[in-house]
Short mmCIF file of C-alpha atoms and ligand atoms in Angstrom, two decimals:
data_model
loop_
_atom_site.label_atom_id
_atom_site.label_comp_id
_atom_site.label_asym_id
_atom_site.label_seq_id
_atom_site.Cartn_x
_atom_site.Cartn_y
_atom_site.Cartn_z
CA MET A 1341 -35.07 6.51 -89.45
CA ILE A 1342 -35.45 8.26 -92.57
CA SER A 1343 -38.79 9.65 -93.08
CA LEU A 1344 -40.54 8.56 -95.94
CA PRO A 1345 -43.06 11.05 -97.92
CA GLU A 1346 -46.71 10.45 -97.76
CA TYR A 1347 -48.77 8.56 -101.06
CA PRO A 1348 -52.03 9.69 -100.20
CA ASP A 1349 -52.78 9.02 -103.81
CA LEU A 1350 -51.82 4.94 -103.34
CA GLN A 1351 -53.71 2.25 -102.77
CA VAL A 1352 -51.80 -1.20 -101.65
CA CYS A 1353 -52.67 -4.26 -102.92
CA VAL A 1354 -51.42 -7.16 -101.00
CA LEU A 1355 -51.81 -10.76 -102.56
CA ALA A 1356 -52.19 -13.57 -99.44
CA ALA A 1357 -55.14 -15.91 -101.44
CA GLY A 1358 -52.45 -18.27 -101.80
CA ARG A 1359 -53.10 -22.02 -100.52
CA GLY A 1360 -49.21 -22.25 -99.41
CA LYS A 1361 -48.85 -25.41 -101.33
CA ARG A 1362 -45.85 -25.99 -100.59
CA MET A 1363 -45.32 -25.46 -97.00
CA HIS A 1364 -47.09 -28.35 -96.42
CA SER A 1365 -49.18 -26.71 -93.31
CA THR A 1366 -52.90 -26.27 -92.26
CA GLN A 1367 -52.28 -22.61 -91.31
CA ALA A 1368 -52.35 -19.43 -94.52
CA LYS A 1369 -48.94 -19.44 -95.20
CA VAL A 1370 -48.59 -15.39 -94.34
CA LEU A 1371 -49.48 -16.91 -90.72
CA HIS A 1372 -46.68 -18.19 -90.85
CA LYS A 1373 -44.16 -16.52 -88.24
CA VAL A 1374 -40.61 -15.34 -88.63
CA LEU A 1375 -38.89 -13.77 -85.43
CA GLY A 1376 -41.86 -14.66 -83.33
CA ARG A 1377 -44.11 -12.48 -85.96
CA ALA A 1378 -46.45 -13.31 -88.67
CA MET A 1379 -45.74 -12.58 -92.50
CA ILE A 1380 -48.70 -10.48 -93.13
CA ASP A 1381 -48.05 -8.32 -89.87
CA TYR A 1382 -43.75 -7.18 -90.82
CA LEU A 1383 -45.76 -6.75 -94.75
CA LEU A 1384 -48.60 -4.30 -93.32
CA HIS A 1385 -46.58 -2.87 -91.24
CA THR A 1386 -44.40 -2.01 -94.17
CA VAL A 1387 -46.82 -0.72 -96.41
CA GLU A 1388 -48.36 1.45 -94.07
CA GLU A 1389 -45.20 3.14 -93.51
CA LEU A 1390 -46.30 4.59 -96.89
CA ARG A 1391 -49.14 6.06 -95.20
CA PRO A 1392 -51.03 5.30 -98.48
CA LYS A 1393 -54.45 5.97 -98.96
CA GLY A 1394 -56.00 2.24 -98.49
CA ILE A 1395 -54.62 -1.21 -98.20
CA ALA A 1396 -56.91 -4.51 -100.17
CA VAL A 1397 -55.94 -7.67 -98.59
CA VAL A 1398 -56.63 -10.63 -101.10
CA THR A 1399 -57.54 -13.68 -98.84
CA GLY A 1400 -58.96 -16.99 -100.04
CA HIS A 1401 -57.40 -19.85 -98.84
CA ALA A 1402 -57.92 -20.26 -95.07
CA SER A 1403 -59.05 -16.47 -95.02
CA GLU A 1404 -60.31 -16.43 -91.75
CA GLN A 1405 -57.70 -17.47 -90.18
CA VAL A 1406 -56.22 -14.60 -91.71
CA ARG A 1407 -58.63 -12.02 -90.92
CA ALA A 1408 -59.28 -13.41 -87.35
CA HIS A 1409 -55.33 -13.04 -87.14
CA VAL A 1410 -55.06 -9.22 -88.39
CA GLY A 1411 -58.17 -7.83 -87.07
CA GLN A 1412 -60.14 -4.99 -88.75
CA PRO A 1413 -57.77 -1.64 -89.21
CA ALA A 1414 -59.64 1.56 -90.43
CA ASN A 1415 -58.07 1.56 -93.50
CA LEU A 1416 -57.83 -1.75 -94.83
CA ALA A 1417 -60.33 -3.95 -97.12
CA TRP A 1418 -60.39 -7.53 -97.43
CA VAL A 1419 -61.16 -8.68 -100.62
CA ILE A 1420 -62.16 -12.71 -101.04
CA GLN A 1421 -60.93 -14.57 -104.13
CA ASP A 1422 -62.55 -17.69 -104.48
CA LYS A 1423 -60.76 -19.74 -106.42
CA GLN A 1424 -56.80 -19.14 -107.12
CA LEU A 1425 -56.88 -18.79 -110.41
CA GLY A 1426 -53.62 -17.07 -110.45
CA THR A 1427 -52.21 -13.55 -109.66
CA GLY A 1428 -53.68 -11.35 -112.57
CA HIS A 1429 -56.98 -12.96 -111.13
CA ALA A 1430 -56.10 -12.02 -107.52
CA VAL A 1431 -55.52 -8.20 -108.48
CA LYS A 1432 -58.59 -7.97 -110.14
CA GLN A 1433 -60.70 -9.17 -107.14
CA CYS A 1434 -60.35 -5.82 -106.15
CA GLU A 1435 -61.40 -3.51 -108.74
CA GLU A 1436 -64.63 -2.86 -106.18
CA VAL A 1437 -62.69 -1.65 -103.51
CA ILE A 1438 -59.71 0.03 -105.43
CA ARG A 1439 -61.23 4.35 -106.23
CA ASP A 1440 -59.96 7.35 -106.98
CA VAL A 1441 -56.10 6.61 -106.70
CA ARG A 1442 -53.18 7.54 -109.37
CA ASP A 1443 -51.21 4.49 -108.77
CA VAL A 1444 -51.72 0.13 -107.56
CA LEU A 1445 -48.96 -0.71 -105.26
CA ILE A 1446 -49.15 -4.67 -105.95
CA VAL A 1447 -46.80 -6.60 -103.16
CA CYS A 1448 -46.78 -10.15 -102.00
CA GLY A 1449 -47.83 -11.42 -98.49
CA ASP A 1450 -44.98 -13.96 -98.24
CA THR A 1451 -41.91 -11.30 -98.63
CA PRO A 1452 -41.21 -9.88 -95.05
CA LEU A 1453 -37.97 -8.48 -95.44
CA LEU A 1454 -39.54 -5.91 -97.74
CA ARG A 1455 -38.79 -2.10 -96.53
CA SER A 1456 -40.81 0.55 -96.58
CA GLN A 1457 -37.82 2.48 -98.15
CA THR A 1458 -38.06 0.62 -101.33
CA LEU A 1459 -41.32 0.53 -102.42
CA SER A 1460 -41.24 3.99 -101.84
CA GLU A 1461 -38.48 4.34 -104.60
CA LEU A 1462 -40.04 2.01 -106.49
CA VAL A 1463 -43.50 4.63 -106.69
CA ASP A 1464 -41.26 7.73 -107.41
CA THR A 1465 -39.82 5.83 -109.96
CA HIS A 1466 -42.63 4.68 -111.69
CA ARG A 1467 -43.95 8.16 -111.26
CA ASN A 1468 -40.80 10.32 -112.35
CA ASN A 1469 -40.62 7.70 -115.92
CA ASP A 1470 -44.22 8.27 -116.35
CA ALA A 1471 -44.63 4.61 -116.42
CA ALA A 1472 -48.12 2.69 -116.46
CA VAL A 1473 -46.21 -0.26 -115.15
CA THR A 1474 -42.98 -0.62 -113.30
CA VAL A 1475 -41.94 -3.93 -111.67
CA LEU A 1476 -39.21 -4.45 -108.98
CA THR A 1477 -36.66 -6.89 -109.64
CA ALA A 1478 -33.75 -8.53 -108.78
CA GLU A 1479 -30.09 -9.66 -110.38
CA VAL A 1480 -29.98 -12.81 -108.06
CA ASP A 1481 -27.28 -15.86 -108.01
CA ASN A 1482 -29.86 -18.34 -107.75
CA PRO A 1483 -33.02 -17.27 -110.01
CA PHE A 1484 -34.64 -20.38 -109.14
CA GLY A 1485 -38.56 -20.40 -109.34
CA TYR A 1486 -38.57 -16.89 -109.48
CA GLY A 1487 -40.36 -15.33 -112.91
CA ARG A 1488 -37.34 -14.22 -115.62
CA ILE A 1489 -37.07 -11.15 -117.05
CA LYS A 1490 -36.92 -10.43 -120.09
CA ARG A 1491 -35.27 -7.61 -122.31
CA ASP A 1492 -34.76 -6.43 -125.66
CA SER A 1493 -31.54 -5.62 -127.48
CA ASP A 1494 -32.01 -1.92 -125.81
CA GLY A 1495 -32.71 -2.96 -122.56
CA HIS A 1496 -36.52 -2.16 -122.38
CA VAL A 1497 -38.54 -4.91 -120.34
CA THR A 1498 -40.26 -6.85 -122.83
CA GLY A 1499 -41.96 -9.27 -120.39
CA ILE A 1500 -41.59 -11.87 -117.76
CA VAL A 1501 -41.02 -15.69 -118.05
CA GLU A 1502 -42.55 -18.22 -114.71
CA GLU A 1503 -39.53 -21.03 -114.15
CA LYS A 1504 -42.68 -23.51 -115.52
CA ASP A 1505 -43.15 -21.54 -118.81
CA ALA A 1506 -39.24 -20.61 -119.77
CA SER A 1507 -36.99 -22.55 -122.13
CA ASP A 1508 -33.62 -23.67 -120.90
CA GLU A 1509 -32.27 -20.63 -121.85
CA GLU A 1510 -34.92 -17.89 -120.30
CA ARG A 1511 -33.84 -19.97 -117.21
CA ARG A 1512 -30.36 -18.42 -117.28
CA ILE A 1513 -31.65 -15.00 -117.15
CA GLY A 1514 -30.53 -13.87 -113.49
CA GLU A 1515 -32.99 -10.74 -113.51
CA VAL A 1516 -36.09 -11.86 -111.57
CA SER A 1517 -38.85 -10.53 -111.05
CA SER A 1518 -40.30 -9.60 -106.87
CA GLY A 1519 -43.56 -9.85 -107.83
CA ILE A 1520 -44.18 -6.31 -106.84
CA TYR A 1521 -45.48 -3.62 -109.14
CA CYS A 1522 -46.47 -0.29 -109.21
CA VAL A 1523 -49.68 0.75 -111.68
CA ARG A 1524 -51.35 3.51 -112.97
CA HIS A 1525 -54.97 2.69 -111.62
CA ASP A 1526 -56.43 4.00 -115.00
CA VAL A 1527 -54.85 1.06 -117.17
CA LEU A 1528 -54.19 -1.89 -114.26
CA PHE A 1529 -58.03 -3.03 -114.55
CA ASP A 1530 -58.08 -2.73 -118.65
CA LEU A 1531 -54.91 -4.93 -118.50
CA LEU A 1532 -56.55 -7.08 -116.31
CA HIS A 1533 -59.68 -7.77 -118.00
CA LYS A 1534 -57.59 -8.67 -121.30
CA LEU A 1535 -55.59 -11.90 -119.42
CA GLY A 1536 -55.57 -15.08 -120.37
CA ASN A 1537 -54.12 -18.17 -118.56
CA SER A 1538 -53.26 -20.53 -121.62
CA ASN A 1539 -49.78 -20.78 -119.86
CA ALA A 1540 -48.07 -23.95 -117.89
CA GLN A 1541 -50.05 -23.54 -114.90
CA GLY A 1542 -52.94 -22.37 -116.55
CA GLU A 1543 -53.77 -19.50 -114.25
CA TYR A 1544 -53.97 -15.35 -114.91
CA TYR A 1545 -50.72 -14.27 -114.61
CA LEU A 1546 -50.21 -10.72 -113.05
CA PRO A 1547 -46.73 -10.48 -115.10
CA ASP A 1548 -48.93 -11.10 -117.98
CA ILE A 1549 -49.85 -6.94 -117.81
CA VAL A 1550 -45.97 -6.24 -118.84
CA PRO A 1551 -47.01 -7.65 -122.75
CA LEU A 1552 -49.77 -6.52 -122.50
CA ALA A 1553 -49.07 -3.22 -122.01
CA LEU A 1554 -46.49 -2.39 -124.36
CA THR A 1555 -49.01 -3.69 -127.34
CA ASN A 1556 -51.48 -1.18 -125.41
CA ASN A 1557 -48.53 1.80 -126.18
CA HIS A 1558 -48.15 2.26 -122.43
CA ARG A 1559 -44.84 2.49 -121.18
CA VAL A 1560 -43.33 -0.45 -118.67
CA ASP A 1561 -40.33 0.06 -116.52
CA ALA A 1562 -38.40 -2.17 -114.34
CA MET A 1563 -36.67 -0.64 -110.93
CA PRO A 1564 -33.61 -3.08 -109.52
CA MET A 1565 -33.37 -3.26 -106.27
CA ARG A 1566 -30.08 -2.82 -104.18
CA ASP A 1567 -30.29 -5.37 -101.39
CA VAL A 1568 -31.76 -8.43 -103.30
CA VAL A 1569 -32.91 -10.47 -100.41
CA GLU A 1570 -35.63 -7.88 -99.51
CA MET A 1571 -37.58 -10.32 -102.04
CA ILE A 1572 -37.00 -13.22 -101.13
CA GLY A 1573 -41.05 -14.96 -101.11
CA VAL A 1574 -41.13 -17.75 -98.92
CA ASN A 1575 -42.61 -20.54 -100.32
CA ASN A 1576 -41.41 -23.75 -98.32
CA ARG A 1577 -39.93 -23.62 -95.15
CA VAL A 1578 -36.08 -24.25 -96.37
CA GLN A 1579 -36.77 -20.05 -97.29
CA LEU A 1580 -38.67 -19.81 -94.07
CA SER A 1581 -35.49 -20.37 -92.38
CA GLU A 1582 -33.49 -18.24 -94.76
CA VAL A 1583 -35.65 -15.18 -94.64
CA GLU A 1584 -35.86 -15.75 -90.37
CA ASP A 1585 -31.83 -16.01 -90.44
CA LEU A 1586 -31.52 -12.74 -92.77
CA MET A 1587 -34.39 -10.68 -90.18
CA GLN A 1588 -32.14 -12.01 -87.19
CA ARG A 1589 -28.85 -10.38 -88.71
CA ARG A 1590 -31.61 -6.80 -89.41
CA ILE A 1591 -32.79 -7.39 -86.11
CA ILE A 1592 -29.46 -7.87 -84.02
CA HIS A 1593 -28.00 -4.99 -86.38
CA ASP A 1594 -30.46 -2.37 -85.53
CA TRP A 1595 -30.18 -3.11 -81.48
CA GLN A 1596 -26.47 -3.29 -81.78
CA MET A 1597 -27.05 0.61 -83.54
CA GLN A 1598 -28.77 0.81 -80.23
CA GLY A 1599 -26.51 0.57 -77.89
CA VAL A 1600 -27.10 -3.26 -77.10
CA THR A 1601 -23.78 -5.29 -77.02
CA VAL A 1602 -24.83 -8.82 -78.14
CA GLU A 1603 -22.02 -11.25 -78.24
CA LYS A 1604 -21.37 -14.51 -80.90
CA PRO A 1605 -24.50 -13.01 -82.90
CA ASP A 1606 -24.90 -15.93 -85.08
CA THR A 1607 -25.61 -17.83 -81.62
CA VAL A 1608 -28.45 -15.55 -80.47
CA ARG A 1609 -32.40 -15.51 -81.25
CA ILE A 1610 -33.95 -12.52 -80.46
CA GLU A 1611 -37.67 -12.44 -81.86
CA ALA A 1612 -39.00 -9.67 -83.43
CA THR A 1613 -41.57 -8.78 -80.48
CA VAL A 1614 -38.91 -8.18 -78.23
CA ASN A 1615 -37.47 -4.93 -76.42
CA LEU A 1616 -34.26 -4.22 -74.98
CA GLY A 1617 -32.88 -1.27 -73.44
CA VAL A 1618 -29.33 0.79 -73.70
CA ASP A 1619 -25.93 -0.98 -72.19
CA VAL A 1620 -28.15 -4.39 -72.33
CA VAL A 1621 -25.38 -7.51 -73.12
CA ILE A 1622 -26.83 -10.19 -74.64
CA GLN A 1623 -24.15 -13.62 -74.13
CA ALA A 1624 -23.72 -16.23 -76.91
CA GLY A 1625 -26.37 -19.15 -77.22
CA CYS A 1626 -29.34 -16.85 -75.86
CA TYR A 1627 -33.06 -17.18 -76.40
CA LEU A 1628 -35.43 -13.76 -76.29
CA ILE A 1629 -38.58 -15.13 -77.25
CA GLY A 1630 -42.54 -13.35 -77.24
CA SER A 1631 -42.83 -10.43 -75.37
CA THR A 1632 -39.50 -10.61 -73.54
CA ARG A 1633 -38.30 -6.50 -71.92
CA ILE A 1634 -35.13 -5.94 -70.75
CA GLY A 1635 -34.21 -3.28 -68.85
CA ASP A 1636 -31.56 -0.72 -69.45
CA GLY A 1637 -27.49 -2.38 -68.06
CA CYS A 1638 -29.02 -6.15 -67.91
CA ARG A 1639 -26.55 -8.67 -68.95
CA VAL A 1640 -28.48 -12.36 -70.01
CA GLY A 1641 -26.91 -15.77 -70.51
CA PRO A 1642 -24.42 -16.86 -72.40
CA ASN A 1643 -27.44 -19.71 -73.01
CA ALA A 1644 -30.21 -18.03 -71.37
CA VAL A 1645 -33.30 -18.44 -72.30
CA LEU A 1646 -36.61 -15.61 -72.13
CA VAL A 1647 -39.92 -16.11 -73.01
CA ASP A 1648 -42.51 -12.96 -72.22
CA ALA A 1649 -40.39 -12.01 -69.20
CA TRP A 1650 -39.74 -8.91 -68.00
CA LEU A 1651 -36.53 -7.65 -66.60
CA ASP A 1652 -36.17 -4.23 -64.50
CA ASP A 1653 -32.85 -2.45 -65.06
CA ASP A 1654 -29.96 -3.87 -63.71
CA VAL A 1655 -30.68 -7.53 -63.86
CA GLU A 1656 -27.99 -10.64 -64.08
CA VAL A 1657 -29.36 -13.28 -65.53
CA PHE A 1658 -26.77 -16.14 -65.47
CA ALA A 1659 -26.01 -18.65 -67.30
CA PHE A 1660 -28.37 -21.44 -68.50
CA SER A 1661 -31.30 -19.77 -66.61
CA HIS A 1662 -35.04 -19.77 -67.88
CA ILE A 1663 -37.79 -17.25 -67.31
CA HIS A 1664 -40.89 -17.59 -68.33
CA SER A 1665 -44.04 -15.19 -67.87
CA ALA A 1666 -41.52 -13.80 -64.89
CA ASN A 1667 -40.99 -10.23 -63.66
CA VAL A 1668 -38.04 -9.11 -62.14
CA GLY A 1669 -37.36 -6.14 -60.67
CA ALA A 1670 -34.04 -4.25 -60.58
CA GLY A 1671 -30.52 -5.22 -59.32
CA ALA A 1672 -32.02 -8.86 -59.05
CA GLN A 1673 -29.73 -11.77 -60.08
CA ILE A 1674 -30.95 -15.47 -61.66
CA GLY A 1675 -29.11 -18.53 -61.64
CA PRO A 1676 -27.09 -20.33 -63.12
CA TYR A 1677 -29.29 -22.46 -63.80
CA GLY A 1678 -32.20 -20.39 -62.37
CA ARG A 1679 -35.53 -21.05 -63.48
CA LEU A 1680 -39.04 -18.87 -63.59
CA ARG A 1681 -42.06 -19.86 -64.45
CA PRO A 1682 -44.93 -17.80 -64.80
CA GLY A 1683 -46.23 -15.84 -62.18
CA ALA A 1684 -43.30 -14.83 -60.60
CA VAL A 1685 -43.16 -11.62 -59.64
CA LEU A 1686 -38.90 -10.77 -57.64
CA GLY A 1687 -38.50 -7.48 -55.99
CA GLU A 1688 -35.53 -5.90 -56.77
CA ASP A 1689 -32.27 -7.05 -55.45
CA VAL A 1690 -33.76 -10.68 -55.25
CA HIS A 1691 -31.47 -13.32 -55.53
CA VAL A 1692 -32.00 -16.47 -57.10
CA GLY A 1693 -29.11 -18.96 -57.17
CA ASN A 1694 -28.56 -22.32 -59.22
CA PHE A 1695 -31.42 -24.71 -59.36
CA VAL A 1696 -34.02 -23.11 -57.80
CA GLU A 1697 -37.25 -22.80 -59.27
CA ILE A 1698 -40.09 -20.21 -58.69
CA LYS A 1699 -43.58 -20.47 -60.00
CA ASN A 1700 -46.70 -18.23 -59.22
CA SER A 1701 -44.81 -16.68 -56.23
CA VAL A 1702 -43.95 -13.37 -54.89
CA VAL A 1703 -40.62 -12.40 -53.61
CA ASP A 1704 -39.85 -8.79 -52.18
CA ARG A 1705 -37.23 -7.07 -52.29
CA GLY A 1706 -33.74 -8.66 -51.02
CA SER A 1707 -34.91 -11.72 -50.08
CA LYS A 1708 -32.06 -14.45 -51.10
CA ILE A 1709 -33.16 -18.33 -51.95
CA ASN A 1710 -30.06 -19.48 -53.24
CA HIS A 1711 -29.72 -22.89 -53.71
CA LEU A 1712 -31.66 -26.11 -55.21
CA SER A 1713 -35.26 -24.95 -54.16
CA TYR A 1714 -38.88 -25.25 -54.86
CA ILE A 1715 -41.18 -22.09 -54.31
CA GLY A 1716 -44.50 -22.01 -55.66
CA ASP A 1717 -47.58 -20.52 -54.52
CA THR A 1718 -45.78 -18.57 -52.05
CA ASP A 1719 -45.94 -14.64 -51.06
CA MET A 1720 -42.80 -14.23 -49.73
CA GLY A 1721 -41.57 -10.87 -47.82
CA SER A 1722 -38.05 -8.84 -48.15
CA GLY A 1723 -35.05 -9.60 -46.42
CA CYS A 1724 -35.55 -13.85 -46.17
CA ASN A 1725 -33.06 -16.20 -46.37
CA ILE A 1726 -34.20 -19.54 -47.73
CA GLY A 1727 -31.83 -22.36 -47.26
CA ALA A 1728 -30.57 -24.83 -49.49
CA GLY A 1729 -33.05 -27.36 -50.89
CA SER A 1730 -36.01 -26.24 -48.51
CA ILE A 1731 -39.37 -26.60 -50.79
CA THR A 1732 -42.60 -25.16 -50.04
CA CYS A 1733 -45.08 -28.16 -50.91
CA ASN A 1734 -47.57 -26.40 -52.54
CA TYR A 1735 -49.82 -29.45 -54.25
CA ASP A 1736 -51.49 -32.31 -52.30
CA GLY A 1737 -52.33 -34.30 -55.36
CA ALA A 1738 -55.73 -32.78 -55.73
CA ASN A 1739 -55.03 -28.86 -55.06
CA LYS A 1740 -52.69 -26.21 -54.54
CA HIS A 1741 -52.71 -24.23 -51.34
CA ARG A 1742 -50.10 -21.15 -50.65
CA THR A 1743 -47.60 -20.31 -48.42
CA HIS A 1744 -46.53 -17.08 -46.20
CA ILE A 1745 -43.47 -15.75 -45.35
CA GLY A 1746 -43.15 -12.86 -43.85
CA ASP A 1747 -40.33 -10.42 -43.90
CA ASP A 1748 -36.61 -11.09 -42.43
CA VAL A 1749 -37.55 -15.02 -41.89
CA PHE A 1750 -34.30 -17.56 -41.87
CA VAL A 1751 -35.10 -20.47 -43.04
CA GLY A 1752 -32.53 -23.70 -42.91
CA SER A 1753 -30.93 -25.95 -45.74
CA ASP A 1754 -33.29 -28.44 -46.15
CA THR A 1755 -37.19 -27.46 -44.57
CA LYS A 1756 -40.21 -28.31 -46.18
CA LEU A 1757 -42.81 -26.09 -45.73
CA ILE A 1758 -46.30 -28.32 -46.07
CA ALA A 1759 -48.51 -25.57 -47.37
CA PRO A 1760 -51.20 -24.49 -46.74
CA VAL A 1761 -49.20 -22.45 -43.64
CA GLU A 1762 -47.67 -19.50 -42.62
CA VAL A 1763 -44.21 -17.99 -41.47
CA ASN A 1764 -44.43 -14.94 -39.73
CA SER A 1765 -41.89 -12.25 -39.76
CA GLY A 1766 -38.65 -12.62 -38.09
CA ALA A 1767 -39.03 -15.87 -37.48
CA THR A 1768 -36.26 -18.66 -37.86
CA ILE A 1769 -36.79 -22.55 -38.60
CA GLY A 1770 -33.98 -24.68 -38.04
CA ALA A 1771 -32.09 -26.83 -40.68
CA GLY A 1772 -34.25 -30.18 -41.79
CA SER A 1773 -37.49 -29.39 -40.37
CA ILE A 1774 -40.59 -30.14 -41.73
CA ILE A 1775 -43.13 -27.59 -41.07
CA THR A 1776 -46.78 -28.26 -40.58
CA LYS A 1777 -48.05 -25.34 -38.25
CA ASN A 1778 -47.90 -21.52 -38.67
CA VAL A 1779 -44.57 -20.69 -37.43
CA GLU A 1780 -44.24 -17.44 -34.84
CA SER A 1781 -41.93 -14.55 -35.22
CA GLY A 1782 -38.85 -14.41 -32.93
CA GLY A 1783 -37.54 -17.50 -31.09
CA LEU A 1784 -36.55 -20.66 -33.23
CA THR A 1785 -38.56 -23.39 -35.25
CA LEU A 1786 -37.38 -26.73 -35.80
CA SER A 1787 -39.15 -30.09 -35.98
CA GLU A 1788 -38.02 -33.30 -34.01
CA ARG A 1789 -34.89 -34.38 -35.41
CA PRO A 1790 -34.23 -38.04 -35.34
CA ASP A 1791 -31.30 -39.42 -33.02
CA GLN A 1792 -27.56 -39.14 -34.24
CA ARG A 1793 -25.93 -42.54 -33.72
CA HIS A 1794 -21.94 -43.48 -33.56
CA VAL A 1795 -20.75 -47.07 -34.57
CA GLY A 1796 -17.08 -47.01 -33.35
CA ASN A 1797 -15.84 -50.43 -34.81
CA TRP A 1798 -17.37 -50.09 -38.30
CA ARG A 1799 -15.18 -50.25 -40.83
CA ARG A 1800 -15.39 -49.17 -44.46
CA PRO A 1801 -15.84 -51.67 -46.87
CA THR A 1802 -13.06 -52.66 -48.85
CA LYS A 1803 -12.89 -53.82 -53.26
CA LYS A 1804 -12.69 -57.16 -53.60
CA LYS A 1805 -10.44 -58.45 -55.75
CA ASP A 1806 -11.02 -61.16 -58.43
C1 LIG B 3238 -44.78 -15.05 -107.83
C2 LIG B 3238 -44.54 -14.46 -109.71
C3 LIG B 3238 -43.12 -14.64 -110.13
C4 LIG B 3238 -42.28 -14.02 -109.10
C5 LIG B 3238 -43.06 -14.58 -107.85
C6 LIG B 3238 -41.72 -13.59 -106.77
C7 LIG B 3238 -46.74 -14.64 -110.80
C8 LIG B 3238 -47.57 -15.80 -111.63
N1 LIG B 3238 -45.43 -15.35 -110.42
O1 LIG B 3238 -44.53 -16.26 -108.05
O2 LIG B 3238 -43.67 -14.01 -111.10
O3 LIG B 3238 -40.95 -13.79 -109.47
O4 LIG B 3238 -43.76 -14.74 -107.17
O5 LIG B 3238 -41.55 -13.97 -105.38
O6 LIG B 3238 -46.91 -14.01 -110.72
N2 LIG B 3238 -51.49 -15.33 -104.86
C9 LIG B 3238 -53.06 -15.05 -104.80
N3 LIG B 3238 -53.73 -15.93 -105.42
C10 LIG B 3238 -53.43 -16.66 -106.44
C11 LIG B 3238 -52.17 -17.11 -106.54
C12 LIG B 3238 -51.38 -16.32 -105.66
O7 LIG B 3238 -53.71 -14.65 -103.86
O8 LIG B 3238 -54.60 -17.23 -107.08
C13 LIG B 3238 -50.61 -14.93 -103.78
C14 LIG B 3238 -49.96 -16.09 -102.68
O9 LIG B 3238 -50.74 -16.32 -102.09
C15 LIG B 3238 -48.57 -15.11 -103.06
C16 LIG B 3238 -48.75 -14.44 -104.08
O10 LIG B 3238 -49.87 -13.77 -104.67
O11 LIG B 3238 -48.89 -14.38 -101.86
C17 LIG B 3238 -47.13 -15.13 -104.84
O12 LIG B 3238 -48.23 -16.22 -105.31
P1 LIG B 3238 -46.65 -17.57 -105.79
O13 LIG B 3238 -47.95 -18.19 -105.61
O14 LIG B 3238 -46.27 -17.69 -104.28
O15 LIG B 3238 -46.35 -16.85 -106.66
P2 LIG B 3238 -44.94 -17.44 -107.02
O16 LIG B 3238 -44.56 -18.96 -107.72
O17 LIG B 3238 -43.99 -17.05 -105.78
CA1 LIG B 3239 -44.23 -16.79 -103.59
#
C-alpha cells in the first residue's frame, strides 16, 4: 500500500446527476454494481483516500436513491442539479459549497476503476506546473464516445472536442479526455460562468473551460495516465461488464498477493465485499458473493457458490456446494453438493455430505449428516450421526415446527422426524422409522416395520422379442 499525501486545500466535485440513459434502467447509473459494490461507493472511497477538505456530489436524476444509498458522511455536501444541462452546468451548481481551497478536483461518478494514486499525481502535476486547468488524458485504441484532446504543433492542448461535435479527422485522434480535471478554484467559476451551449448536444460542456482558460491567458496542461483502463466510464451495460472484468482481475491479484491461491482465476467471481484469510484455496468456477468471509486455510470448490457465508478456519467446501447466509465452524466439511440455507449454523468439525440441505438449524461440534438428508428448524447437539435419507418434517402445510436432537444421537437411515419432536441425548433410532413422539435416551427406538415376504417361484420378466 503506497501512502498518499493529504490534500486539505482540495475540494472534490463528483458528477453524478446524469440520467444514464444508455443504461436503460430505473436505477441511478452510479448505483449500478460492479462486483457487488455500487459504482459511487468505489469513487467516494477513492477520493476519500486523498483526505480532501470536502466532497461535493452533484445529483439530479434519481438523487433520492443515491442519497439514501450513500447516507451522510460528515465531509460530503449534496448538490442538486435540477436539469441536466451538461457537465459544465453540473460543476457550476457547486459554487456555493466550494470555499477556501486552492484547487477543485472534478471526477465523474461512473469511473469505478480510478485509483487515488492517479488522482494524487494529477493534483501534484497540476500544482508543480502552476497550471490553472489540468486534464487527465489517456491514449486509447478505441476513442469512440470520448472527448478528443486537441493539441497544436508544439503539443500544447488547445481544446477538447466531443464525439458528437468532432469532424472525421478529429475522431481519429487517439488521445481522449478522462473527464477528470484539476482546476484552480480562483479561476474555475469565472470560466464556468462564461460557458456557452452552442454544440451538438445543446449542453454546457465542462471541456469548454479549456479554450476559455487559454483565451484568458491561463496555463492549461494535460497529464496522460499510465494505466488507461482507470478512466473507462460506464455508460452502458457492455462497459459495465468490461469494467467488472477488469476490477475482478485487480481484486484477485490483490488477494493472490495476500496469500490466497486462486485456481483458474478467469472462471472465478470474488466480489469486492468478500474477505479472505491466508492459505485459502479458491478452485475453478467458484462464486464468492456479498459479505462472504473465509477463514485461514479453507479450501473451496470447484464450482461452489457462497453468498454471505461465514467460514471459520480450515473448512473444506467440496465441489458444487451452495452456502447462503450460513456459518460454518472450523474444520467442518461440506459437500460435494451440500446446501446450507439461511440460518444454518454448524459447529467445529461438522460433516455435511452430498445432497444434504440444512436450513435454520444449529448443528453442534462433530455431528455428521453425510448423505441425502433435509434438516430444517432443528437444534442438534454434538457427536450425532444422521443416517442417509433422514428428514426432519418441519412443515405441516401452514406452520413450521422445531426438532430438538441431543448429543450423541444415532438416527438410522431413512428416518422421518415429524416435528415438533424431541430426541434425547444418547438415543438410537432404527432405520426407516417414522418418529412422532419424543425419543428416550438409551436403548433402541423404532417404529413398526412392514412384514417382509419371500415369493419363491417368482421369475424375473424377460424382454419381448418383436
Ligand atoms: C464525458 C466528457 C468527455 C469525456 C468522458 C469521459 C463532457 C461534455 N464530456 O462524456 O469529454 O471523454 O466524459 O468519460 O463533459 N453529468 C451531470 N450532469 C449533466 C451531465 C452529466 O452530472 O448535466 C454527469 C454524469 O452523471 C456522469 C458525468 O457527468 O457521471 C459524465 O457525463 P456522461 O454523460 O457520462 O458524459 P460522457 O458522454 O461520458
Ligand atoms: Ca461517461
